[in-house]
mmCIF file of C-alpha atoms in Angstrom:
data_model
loop_
_atom_site.group_PDB
_atom_site.id
_atom_site.type_symbol
_atom_site.label_atom_id
_atom_site.label_comp_id
_atom_site.label_asym_id
_atom_site.label_seq_id
_atom_site.Cartn_x
_atom_site.Cartn_y
_atom_site.Cartn_z
ATOM 1 C CA MET V 1 9.047 46.593 -62.104
ATOM 2 C CA ASN V 2 8.569 47.010 -65.785
ATOM 3 C CA LYS V 3 10.222 50.375 -66.432
ATOM 4 C CA ASP V 4 8.185 51.074 -69.547
ATOM 5 C CA LYS V 5 4.713 50.476 -68.210
ATOM 6 C CA GLY V 6 5.156 50.852 -64.449
ATOM 7 C CA LYS V 7 3.522 47.465 -63.884
ATOM 8 C CA GLU V 8 4.752 44.554 -61.870
ATOM 9 C CA GLU V 9 6.148 41.761 -64.022
ATOM 10 C CA GLY V 10 4.633 38.286 -63.758
ATOM 11 C CA PRO V 11 7.824 36.442 -62.818
ATOM 12 C CA ARG V 12 8.449 38.592 -59.728
ATOM 13 C CA TRP V 13 7.093 35.919 -57.383
ATOM 14 C CA ALA V 14 7.853 32.959 -59.658
ATOM 15 C CA ASN V 15 10.722 30.492 -59.610
ATOM 16 C CA PRO V 16 12.731 31.461 -62.720
ATOM 17 C CA MET V 17 13.714 27.812 -63.284
ATOM 18 C CA THR V 18 10.096 26.670 -63.724
ATOM 19 C CA TYR V 19 8.431 29.878 -64.907
ATOM 20 C CA ALA V 20 7.989 28.965 -68.591
ATOM 21 C CA LEU V 21 6.179 25.716 -67.802
ATOM 22 C CA ALA V 22 4.108 27.332 -65.050
ATOM 23 C CA LYS V 23 3.188 30.215 -67.384
ATOM 24 C CA ASN V 24 1.831 27.783 -69.984
ATOM 25 C CA ASN V 25 -0.150 25.928 -67.321
ATOM 26 C CA ALA V 26 -1.525 29.164 -65.849
ATOM 27 C CA GLN V 27 -2.642 30.374 -69.286
ATOM 28 C CA ARG V 28 -4.402 27.061 -69.930
ATOM 29 C CA MET V 29 -6.104 27.235 -66.534
ATOM 30 C CA ARG V 30 -7.324 30.792 -67.226
ATOM 31 C CA ILE V 31 -8.816 29.639 -70.538
ATOM 32 C CA LEU V 32 -10.490 26.567 -68.985
ATOM 33 C CA PRO V 33 -11.589 27.553 -65.466
ATOM 34 C CA THR V 34 -13.681 25.266 -63.313
ATOM 35 C CA PRO V 35 -17.319 26.317 -62.781
ATOM 36 C CA ALA V 36 -16.437 27.354 -59.216
ATOM 37 C CA GLU V 37 -13.476 29.471 -60.368
ATOM 38 C CA LEU V 38 -15.627 31.093 -63.043
ATOM 39 C CA LEU V 39 -18.342 31.969 -60.520
ATOM 40 C CA LEU V 40 -15.924 33.452 -57.990
ATOM 41 C CA TRP V 41 -14.167 35.420 -60.740
ATOM 42 C CA LYS V 42 -17.537 36.850 -61.789
ATOM 43 C CA TYR V 43 -18.098 38.141 -58.247
ATOM 44 C CA ILE V 44 -14.552 39.491 -57.974
ATOM 45 C CA ARG V 45 -14.923 41.346 -61.287
ATOM 46 C CA ALA V 46 -18.267 42.769 -60.097
ATOM 47 C CA GLY V 47 -16.505 44.315 -57.071
ATOM 48 C CA GLN V 48 -18.078 42.053 -54.457
ATOM 49 C CA ILE V 49 -14.647 41.405 -52.926
ATOM 50 C CA GLN V 50 -12.891 44.560 -51.806
ATOM 51 C CA ALA V 51 -9.483 44.019 -53.420
ATOM 52 C CA HIS V 52 -7.787 43.694 -56.789
ATOM 53 C CA PHE V 53 -7.230 40.010 -57.590
ATOM 54 C CA ARG V 54 -5.294 38.193 -60.261
ATOM 55 C CA ARG V 55 -6.251 34.666 -61.238
ATOM 56 C CA GLN V 56 -4.009 31.696 -61.928
ATOM 57 C CA TYR V 57 -0.991 33.680 -60.748
ATOM 58 C CA ILE V 58 2.430 32.077 -60.422
ATOM 59 C CA ILE V 59 4.080 32.241 -57.020
ATOM 60 C CA ASP V 60 7.304 30.267 -56.558
ATOM 61 C CA ASP V 61 6.553 26.835 -58.095
ATOM 62 C CA TYR V 62 2.797 27.132 -57.612
ATOM 63 C CA ILE V 63 -0.144 28.599 -59.451
ATOM 64 C CA ALA V 64 -2.528 30.319 -57.064
ATOM 65 C CA ASP V 65 -6.184 30.259 -58.117
ATOM 66 C CA PHE V 66 -6.649 33.889 -57.028
ATOM 67 C CA VAL V 67 -4.238 36.310 -55.370
ATOM 68 C CA ALA V 68 -4.540 39.842 -54.051
ATOM 69 C CA LEU V 69 -0.867 40.842 -54.097
ATOM 70 C CA LYS V 70 -1.339 44.096 -52.194
ATOM 71 C CA HIS V 71 -3.045 42.210 -49.374
ATOM 72 C CA LYS V 72 -0.885 39.072 -49.641
ATOM 73 C CA LEU V 73 -4.036 36.948 -49.768
ATOM 74 C CA ILE V 74 -4.461 33.772 -51.809
ATOM 75 C CA ILE V 75 -7.814 32.089 -52.405
ATOM 76 C CA GLU V 76 -7.677 28.429 -53.374
ATOM 77 C CA ILE V 77 -10.717 26.537 -54.620
ATOM 78 C CA ASP V 78 -10.340 22.820 -54.022
ATOM 79 C CA GLY V 79 -11.962 20.016 -55.970
ATOM 80 C CA LYS V 80 -12.711 16.535 -54.633
ATOM 81 C CA TYR V 81 -9.160 15.306 -55.139
ATOM 82 C CA HIS V 82 -8.086 17.617 -52.307
ATOM 83 C CA ASP V 83 -9.951 15.248 -49.930
ATOM 84 C CA ASN V 84 -7.295 12.608 -50.608
ATOM 85 C CA PRO V 85 -4.919 12.366 -47.570
ATOM 86 C CA GLN V 86 -1.819 12.578 -49.768
ATOM 87 C CA GLN V 87 -3.166 15.675 -51.525
ATOM 88 C CA MET V 88 -4.116 17.195 -48.161
ATOM 89 C CA ASN V 89 -0.483 16.825 -47.106
ATOM 90 C CA GLN V 90 0.649 18.459 -50.356
ATOM 91 C CA ASP V 91 -1.809 21.325 -49.807
ATOM 92 C CA GLY V 92 -0.450 21.858 -46.290
ATOM 93 C CA LEU V 93 3.112 21.889 -47.586
ATOM 94 C CA ARG V 94 2.147 24.326 -50.310
ATOM 95 C CA SER V 95 0.478 26.649 -47.784
ATOM 96 C CA ARG V 96 3.603 26.572 -45.581
ATOM 97 C CA GLU V 97 5.847 27.340 -48.556
ATOM 98 C CA LEU V 98 3.615 30.287 -49.394
ATOM 99 C CA SER V 99 3.981 31.606 -45.846
ATOM 100 C CA LYS V 100 4.427 35.196 -47.061
ATOM 101 C CA PHE V 101 0.756 35.002 -48.023
ATOM 102 C CA ASN V 102 -2.409 34.264 -46.094
ATOM 103 C CA VAL V 103 -4.015 31.267 -47.843
ATOM 104 C CA ILE V 104 -7.733 30.599 -47.519
ATOM 105 C CA ARG V 105 -9.304 27.522 -49.028
ATOM 106 C CA PHE V 106 -12.839 26.798 -50.166
ATOM 107 C CA THR V 107 -14.289 23.695 -51.762
ATOM 108 C CA ASN V 108 -15.961 23.810 -55.155
ATOM 109 C CA GLU V 109 -19.241 23.072 -53.367
ATOM 110 C CA GLU V 110 -18.822 26.036 -51.002
ATOM 111 C CA VAL V 111 -18.273 28.390 -53.933
ATOM 112 C CA LEU V 112 -21.089 26.983 -56.055
ATOM 113 C CA ASN V 113 -23.658 26.568 -53.265
ATOM 114 C CA ASN V 114 -22.801 29.332 -50.798
ATOM 115 C CA ILE V 115 -21.040 32.123 -52.675
ATOM 116 C CA ASP V 116 -22.244 34.740 -50.170
ATOM 117 C CA HIS V 117 -20.328 32.926 -47.405
ATOM 118 C CA VAL V 118 -17.193 32.794 -49.578
ATOM 119 C CA ILE V 119 -17.456 36.534 -50.265
ATOM 120 C CA ASP V 120 -18.012 37.317 -46.560
ATOM 121 C CA VAL V 121 -15.072 35.187 -45.410
ATOM 122 C CA THR V 122 -12.784 36.683 -48.019
ATOM 123 C CA ASN V 123 -13.774 40.259 -47.185
ATOM 124 C CA THR V 124 -13.246 39.468 -43.493
ATOM 125 C CA HIS V 125 -9.688 38.370 -44.270
ATOM 126 C CA LEU V 126 -9.151 41.611 -46.197
ATOM 127 C CA ALA V 127 -10.639 43.867 -43.495
ATOM 128 C CA PRO V 128 -7.506 44.084 -41.298
ATOM 129 C CA CYS V 129 -5.481 45.140 -44.361
ATOM 130 C CA THR V 130 -7.892 47.854 -45.414
ATOM 131 C CA GLN V 131 -8.044 49.362 -41.918
ATOM 132 C CA LEU V 132 -4.328 50.214 -41.887
#
């Protein structure tokens, strides 16, 4: 915790050995989001998803597209390259390494063409947390 501001510091979940590089990459990704990330962020900011999310957040050696820390939920939006078998294996490994979090994945097409479904699925994943 940051003693002065009472806020959680960014590196809390990050690997300190790779944080500086990951921080630069995360900042670049926030400045240049994909159309799907931009659309989902618009809905998150409008309160359509019932949790506080951070975008391009560093966890271990990874940068999560969106994370609700309180709910331990990560949303990943996957482009076409995630259809590649090697990348699919990497994605599975990444999800296992992030086992403290529930990871849900959507394709760019799902977000761009069926945002209501993405919102519903995400809120369904949050529902058990909010009922505690």
